[in-house]
Short mmCIF file of C-alpha atoms in Angstrom, two decimals:
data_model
loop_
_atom_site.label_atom_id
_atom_site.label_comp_id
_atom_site.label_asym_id
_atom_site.label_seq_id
_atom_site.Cartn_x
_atom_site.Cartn_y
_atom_site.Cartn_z
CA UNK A 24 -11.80 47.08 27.64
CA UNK A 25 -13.99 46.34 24.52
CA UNK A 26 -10.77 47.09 22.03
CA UNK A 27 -8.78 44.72 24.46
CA UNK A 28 -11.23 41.95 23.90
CA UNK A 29 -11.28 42.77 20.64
CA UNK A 30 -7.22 42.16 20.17
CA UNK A 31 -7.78 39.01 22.24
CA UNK A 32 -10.00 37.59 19.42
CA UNK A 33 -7.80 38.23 16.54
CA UNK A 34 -4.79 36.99 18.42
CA UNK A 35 -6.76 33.77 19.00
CA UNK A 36 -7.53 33.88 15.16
CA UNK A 37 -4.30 34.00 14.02
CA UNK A 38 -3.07 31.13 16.19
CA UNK A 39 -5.82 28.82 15.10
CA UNK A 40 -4.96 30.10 11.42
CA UNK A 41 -1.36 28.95 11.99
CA UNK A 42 -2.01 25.70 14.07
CA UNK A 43 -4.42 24.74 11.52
CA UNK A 44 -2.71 25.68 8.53
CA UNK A 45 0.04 23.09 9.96
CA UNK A 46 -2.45 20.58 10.48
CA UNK A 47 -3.14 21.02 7.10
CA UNK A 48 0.47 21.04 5.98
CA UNK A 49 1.32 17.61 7.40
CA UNK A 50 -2.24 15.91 5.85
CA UNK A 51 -1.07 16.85 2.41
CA UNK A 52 1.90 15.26 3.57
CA UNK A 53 0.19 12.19 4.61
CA UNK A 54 -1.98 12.16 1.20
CA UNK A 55 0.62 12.60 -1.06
CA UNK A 56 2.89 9.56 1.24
CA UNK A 57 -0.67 7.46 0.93
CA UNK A 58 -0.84 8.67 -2.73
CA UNK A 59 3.14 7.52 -3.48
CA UNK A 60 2.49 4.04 -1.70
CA UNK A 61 0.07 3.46 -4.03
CA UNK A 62 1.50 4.36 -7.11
CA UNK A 63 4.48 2.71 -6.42
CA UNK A 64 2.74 -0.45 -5.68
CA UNK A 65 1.20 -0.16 -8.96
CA UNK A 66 4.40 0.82 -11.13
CA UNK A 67 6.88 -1.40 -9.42
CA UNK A 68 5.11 -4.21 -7.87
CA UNK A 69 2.57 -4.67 -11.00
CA UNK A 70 4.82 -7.20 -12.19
CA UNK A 71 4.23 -9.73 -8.74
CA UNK A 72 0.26 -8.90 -8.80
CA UNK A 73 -0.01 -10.06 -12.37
CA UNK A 74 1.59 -13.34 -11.08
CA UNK A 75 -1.03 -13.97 -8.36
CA UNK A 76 -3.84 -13.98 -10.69
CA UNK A 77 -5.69 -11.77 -8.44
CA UNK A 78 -7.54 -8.90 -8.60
CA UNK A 79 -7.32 -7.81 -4.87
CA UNK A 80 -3.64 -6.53 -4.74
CA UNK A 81 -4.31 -4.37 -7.74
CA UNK A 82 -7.76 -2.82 -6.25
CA UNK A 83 -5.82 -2.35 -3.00
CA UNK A 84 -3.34 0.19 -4.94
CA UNK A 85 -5.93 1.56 -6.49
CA UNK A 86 -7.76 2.41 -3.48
CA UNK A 87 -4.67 3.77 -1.91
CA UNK A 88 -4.18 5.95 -5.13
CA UNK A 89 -7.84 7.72 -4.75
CA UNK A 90 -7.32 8.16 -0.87
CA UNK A 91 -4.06 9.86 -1.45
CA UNK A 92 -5.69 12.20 -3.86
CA UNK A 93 -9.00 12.83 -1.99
CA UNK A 94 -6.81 13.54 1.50
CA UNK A 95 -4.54 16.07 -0.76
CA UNK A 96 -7.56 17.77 -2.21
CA UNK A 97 -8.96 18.49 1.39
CA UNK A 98 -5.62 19.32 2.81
CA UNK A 99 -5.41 22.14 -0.28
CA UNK A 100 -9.43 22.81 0.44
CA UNK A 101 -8.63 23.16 4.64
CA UNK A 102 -5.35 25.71 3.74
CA UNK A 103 -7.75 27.51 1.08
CA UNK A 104 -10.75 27.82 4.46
CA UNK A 105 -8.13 28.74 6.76
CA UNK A 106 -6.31 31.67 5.07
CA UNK A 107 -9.19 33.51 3.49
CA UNK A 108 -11.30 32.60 6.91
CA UNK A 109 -13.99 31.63 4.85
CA UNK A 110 -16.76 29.98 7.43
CA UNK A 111 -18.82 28.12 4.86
CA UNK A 112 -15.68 26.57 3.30
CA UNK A 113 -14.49 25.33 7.01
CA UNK A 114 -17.70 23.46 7.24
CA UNK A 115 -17.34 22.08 4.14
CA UNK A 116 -14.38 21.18 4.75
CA UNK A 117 -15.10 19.94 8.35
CA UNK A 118 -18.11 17.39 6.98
CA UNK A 119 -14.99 16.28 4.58
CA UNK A 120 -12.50 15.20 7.38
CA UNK A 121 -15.99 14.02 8.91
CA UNK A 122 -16.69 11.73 6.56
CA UNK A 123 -13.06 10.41 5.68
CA UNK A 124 -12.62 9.72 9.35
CA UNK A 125 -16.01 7.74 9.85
CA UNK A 126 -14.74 6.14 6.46
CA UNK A 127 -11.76 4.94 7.94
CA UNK A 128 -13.55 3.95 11.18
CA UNK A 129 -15.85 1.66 8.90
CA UNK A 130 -12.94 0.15 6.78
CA UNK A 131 -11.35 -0.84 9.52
CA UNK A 132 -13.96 -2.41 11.71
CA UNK A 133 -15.04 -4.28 8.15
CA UNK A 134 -11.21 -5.46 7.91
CA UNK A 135 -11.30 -6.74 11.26
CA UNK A 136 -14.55 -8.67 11.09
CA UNK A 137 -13.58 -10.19 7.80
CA UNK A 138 -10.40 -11.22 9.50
CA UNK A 139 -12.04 -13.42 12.57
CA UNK A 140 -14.57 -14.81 10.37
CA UNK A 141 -12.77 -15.82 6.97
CA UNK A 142 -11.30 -18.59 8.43
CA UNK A 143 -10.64 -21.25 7.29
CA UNK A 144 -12.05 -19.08 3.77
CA UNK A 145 -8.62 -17.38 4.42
CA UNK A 146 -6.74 -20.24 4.39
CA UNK A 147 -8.23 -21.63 1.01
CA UNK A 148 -7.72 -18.46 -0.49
CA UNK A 149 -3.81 -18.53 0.46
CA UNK A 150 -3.78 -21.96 -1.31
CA UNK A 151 -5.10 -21.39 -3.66
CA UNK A 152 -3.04 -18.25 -4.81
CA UNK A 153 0.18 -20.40 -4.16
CA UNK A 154 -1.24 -22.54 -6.65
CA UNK A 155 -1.88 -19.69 -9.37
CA UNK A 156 1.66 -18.73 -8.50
CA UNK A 157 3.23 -22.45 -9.10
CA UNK A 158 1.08 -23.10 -12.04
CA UNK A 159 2.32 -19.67 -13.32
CA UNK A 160 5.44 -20.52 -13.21
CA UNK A 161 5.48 -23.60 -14.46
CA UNK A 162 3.41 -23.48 -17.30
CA UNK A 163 4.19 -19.66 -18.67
CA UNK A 164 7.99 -19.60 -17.77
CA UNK A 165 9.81 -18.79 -21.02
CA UNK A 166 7.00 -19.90 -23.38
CA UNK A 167 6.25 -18.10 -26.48
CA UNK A 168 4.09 -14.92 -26.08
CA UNK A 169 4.30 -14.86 -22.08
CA UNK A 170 7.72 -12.74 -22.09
CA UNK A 171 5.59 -10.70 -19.34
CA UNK A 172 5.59 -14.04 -17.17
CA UNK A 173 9.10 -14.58 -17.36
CA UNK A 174 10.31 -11.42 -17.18
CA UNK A 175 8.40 -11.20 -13.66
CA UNK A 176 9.53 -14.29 -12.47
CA UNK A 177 13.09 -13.37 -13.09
CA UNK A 178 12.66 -10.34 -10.88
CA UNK A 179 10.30 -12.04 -8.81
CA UNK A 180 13.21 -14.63 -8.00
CA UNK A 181 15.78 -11.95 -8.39
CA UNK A 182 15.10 -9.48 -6.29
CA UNK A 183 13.38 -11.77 -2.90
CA UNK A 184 16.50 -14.37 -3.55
CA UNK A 185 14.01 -17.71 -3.91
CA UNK A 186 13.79 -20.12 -6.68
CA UNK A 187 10.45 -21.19 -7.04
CA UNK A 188 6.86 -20.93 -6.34
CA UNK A 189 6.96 -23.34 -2.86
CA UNK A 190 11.09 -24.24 -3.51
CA UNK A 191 13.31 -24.45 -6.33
CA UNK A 192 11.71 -28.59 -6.77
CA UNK A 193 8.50 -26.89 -8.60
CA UNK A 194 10.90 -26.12 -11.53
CA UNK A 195 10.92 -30.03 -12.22
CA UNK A 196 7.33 -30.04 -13.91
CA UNK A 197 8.00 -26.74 -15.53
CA UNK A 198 7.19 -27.15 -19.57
CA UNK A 199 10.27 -25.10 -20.35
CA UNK A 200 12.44 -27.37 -18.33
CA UNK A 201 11.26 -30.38 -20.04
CA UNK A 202 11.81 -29.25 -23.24
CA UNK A 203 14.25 -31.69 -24.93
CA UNK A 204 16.42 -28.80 -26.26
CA UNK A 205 16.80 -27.27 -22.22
CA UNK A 206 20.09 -27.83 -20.08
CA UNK A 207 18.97 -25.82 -17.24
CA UNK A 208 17.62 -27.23 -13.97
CA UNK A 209 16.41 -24.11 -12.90
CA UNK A 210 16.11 -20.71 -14.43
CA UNK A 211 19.68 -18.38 -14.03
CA UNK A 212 17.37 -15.83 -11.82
CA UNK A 213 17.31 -18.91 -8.95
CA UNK A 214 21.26 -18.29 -8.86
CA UNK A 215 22.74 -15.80 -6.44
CA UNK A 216 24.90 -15.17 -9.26
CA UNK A 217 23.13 -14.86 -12.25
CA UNK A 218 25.40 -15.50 -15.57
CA UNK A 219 24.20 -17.56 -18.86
CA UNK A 220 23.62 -21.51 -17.79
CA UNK A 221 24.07 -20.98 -14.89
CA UNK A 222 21.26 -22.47 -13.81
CA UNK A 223 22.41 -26.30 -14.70
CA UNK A 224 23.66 -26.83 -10.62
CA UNK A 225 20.66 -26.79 -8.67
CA UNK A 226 23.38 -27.34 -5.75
CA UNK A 227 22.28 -25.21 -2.35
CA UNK A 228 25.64 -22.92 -3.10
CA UNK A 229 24.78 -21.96 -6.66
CA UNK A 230 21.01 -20.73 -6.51
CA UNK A 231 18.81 -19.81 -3.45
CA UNK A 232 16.82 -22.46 -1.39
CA UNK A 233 14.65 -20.45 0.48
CA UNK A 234 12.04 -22.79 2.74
CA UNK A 235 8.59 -21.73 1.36
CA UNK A 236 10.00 -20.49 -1.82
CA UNK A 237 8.72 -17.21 -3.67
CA UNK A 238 4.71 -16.83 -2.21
CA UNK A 239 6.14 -16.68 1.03
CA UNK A 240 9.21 -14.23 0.48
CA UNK A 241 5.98 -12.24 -1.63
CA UNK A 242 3.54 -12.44 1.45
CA UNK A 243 5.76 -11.44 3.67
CA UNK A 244 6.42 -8.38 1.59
CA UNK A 245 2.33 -7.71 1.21
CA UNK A 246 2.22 -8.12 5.00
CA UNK A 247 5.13 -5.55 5.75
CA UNK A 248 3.21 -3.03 3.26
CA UNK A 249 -0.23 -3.87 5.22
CA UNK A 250 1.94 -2.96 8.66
CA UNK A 251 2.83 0.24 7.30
CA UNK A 252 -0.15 1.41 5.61
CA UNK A 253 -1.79 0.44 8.78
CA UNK A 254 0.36 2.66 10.79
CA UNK A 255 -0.27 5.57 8.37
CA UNK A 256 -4.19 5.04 8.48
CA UNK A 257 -3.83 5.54 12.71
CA UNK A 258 -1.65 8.38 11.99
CA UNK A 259 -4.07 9.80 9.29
CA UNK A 260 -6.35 9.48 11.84
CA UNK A 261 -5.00 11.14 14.99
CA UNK A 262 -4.64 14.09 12.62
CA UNK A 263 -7.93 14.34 11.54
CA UNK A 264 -9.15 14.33 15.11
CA UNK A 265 -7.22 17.62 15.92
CA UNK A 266 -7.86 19.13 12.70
CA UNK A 267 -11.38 18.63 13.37
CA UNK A 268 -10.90 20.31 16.64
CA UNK A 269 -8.77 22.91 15.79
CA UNK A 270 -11.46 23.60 12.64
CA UNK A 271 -14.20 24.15 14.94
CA UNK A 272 -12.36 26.46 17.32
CA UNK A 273 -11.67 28.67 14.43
CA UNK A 274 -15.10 28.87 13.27
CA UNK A 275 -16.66 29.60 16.44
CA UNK A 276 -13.62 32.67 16.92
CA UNK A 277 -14.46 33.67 13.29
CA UNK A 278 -18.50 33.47 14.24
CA UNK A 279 -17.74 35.89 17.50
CA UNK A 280 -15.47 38.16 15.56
CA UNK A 281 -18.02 38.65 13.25
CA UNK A 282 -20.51 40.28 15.59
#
């Protein structure tokens, strides 16, 4: 009776051992997802953040970046408890998931509450980073030593098919246009197809009139990436609750086997 209670335990060990070695599995997964979000934000989208003249977007990758790494570390930490059924490791590890979920909890009431009360804040902010974005654009386009600025603006324009920080008007104050030695209207990156001068027909069937130009085409884009990040945080976070669970069932069997 005692050796069949005995097998009982261990057979209950080695499920836990599996489930959570899984759980652990697909949180790596989920770190290293959060960790390529935010290095791809940084790498490929640095270009549109250095437009905005803001801060925020680039602190938001690189918050995504550490979270990525500190989820992998205690995914690697949890598989590291798990298989050599070390009990002071599993709390460790345990306070970890802990204090990343509480983490999350916090962020995320914080983002809400800053939501319902930054209005009409909100709303100035917006303006005034459509305003960085037009002045941008009008006053760095093609001038000597801001090849950055251009080059961004080309695949800015490019790649979201606008002309323009608000529409493909703003390019009428732009000091590049103005220059006396200038034939364009527009730049060639406002033209769906882009080939030298060909930005001297502003006409609707040469280059792209997008209503609310560029900063909307490029909030729309920081809005889908909130949406998904969003839905990886919830999933982040369902996992953590049955890691947790599953953590704690396998150091109490561990804690019995032992005596």
């Amino acid at each position: 009776m005692e050796a069949r209670r005995e097998k009982t335990h261990t057979c209950g060990v080695i499920c836990l051992k599996y489930l959570l070695f899984l759980f652990n599995s697909l949180f790596w997964l989920a770190g290293g997802a959060v960790l390529a979000v935010g290095l791809w934000t940084l790498v490929e989208k640095s270009d549109y953040i250095s437009l905005l003249n803001s801060n925020f977007y680039a602190a938001s990758a690189y918050i995504l970046i550490a979270a990525g790494v500190i989820v992998i570390v205690t995914g690697i930490l949890g598989c590291c408890a798990t298989l050599k059924e070390m009990k002071s490791l599993l709390i460790v590890y345990l306070i970890l998931l802990i204090c990343i979920f509480l983490l999350e909890i916090v962020a995320g009431v914080l983002a809400y509450v800053n939501h319902q009360e930054c209005f009409p804040f909100c709303y100035q902010l917006d303006e005034e980073l459509r305003q960085n974005l037009k002045v941008t654009m009008q006053q760095k386009y093609n001038q000597p030593g801001e090849e950055s600025v251009t080059h961004a603006v080309d695949k800015l324009q490019q790649e979201f098919k606008c002309c323009g920080s608000s529409n493909f008007s703003d390019w009428r104050d732009s000091a590049w246009i103005q220059a006396p030695d200038n034939k364009r209207l527009v730049p060639d990156s406002c033209c769906k197809t882009p080939s030298e001068l060909c930005g001297q027909r502003n006409h609707p069937s040469n280059i792209y009139r997008v209503e609310g130009g560029c900063i909307m085409k490029l909030e729309d884009f920081i809005l889908s990436q909130l949406y998904i990040l969003s839905a990886v945080g919830i999933g982040i976070a369902f996992l953590q609750l049955v890691g947790m669970m599953f953590t704690c069932c396998l150091y109490r069997n561990l804690k019995e086997d032992s005596y």
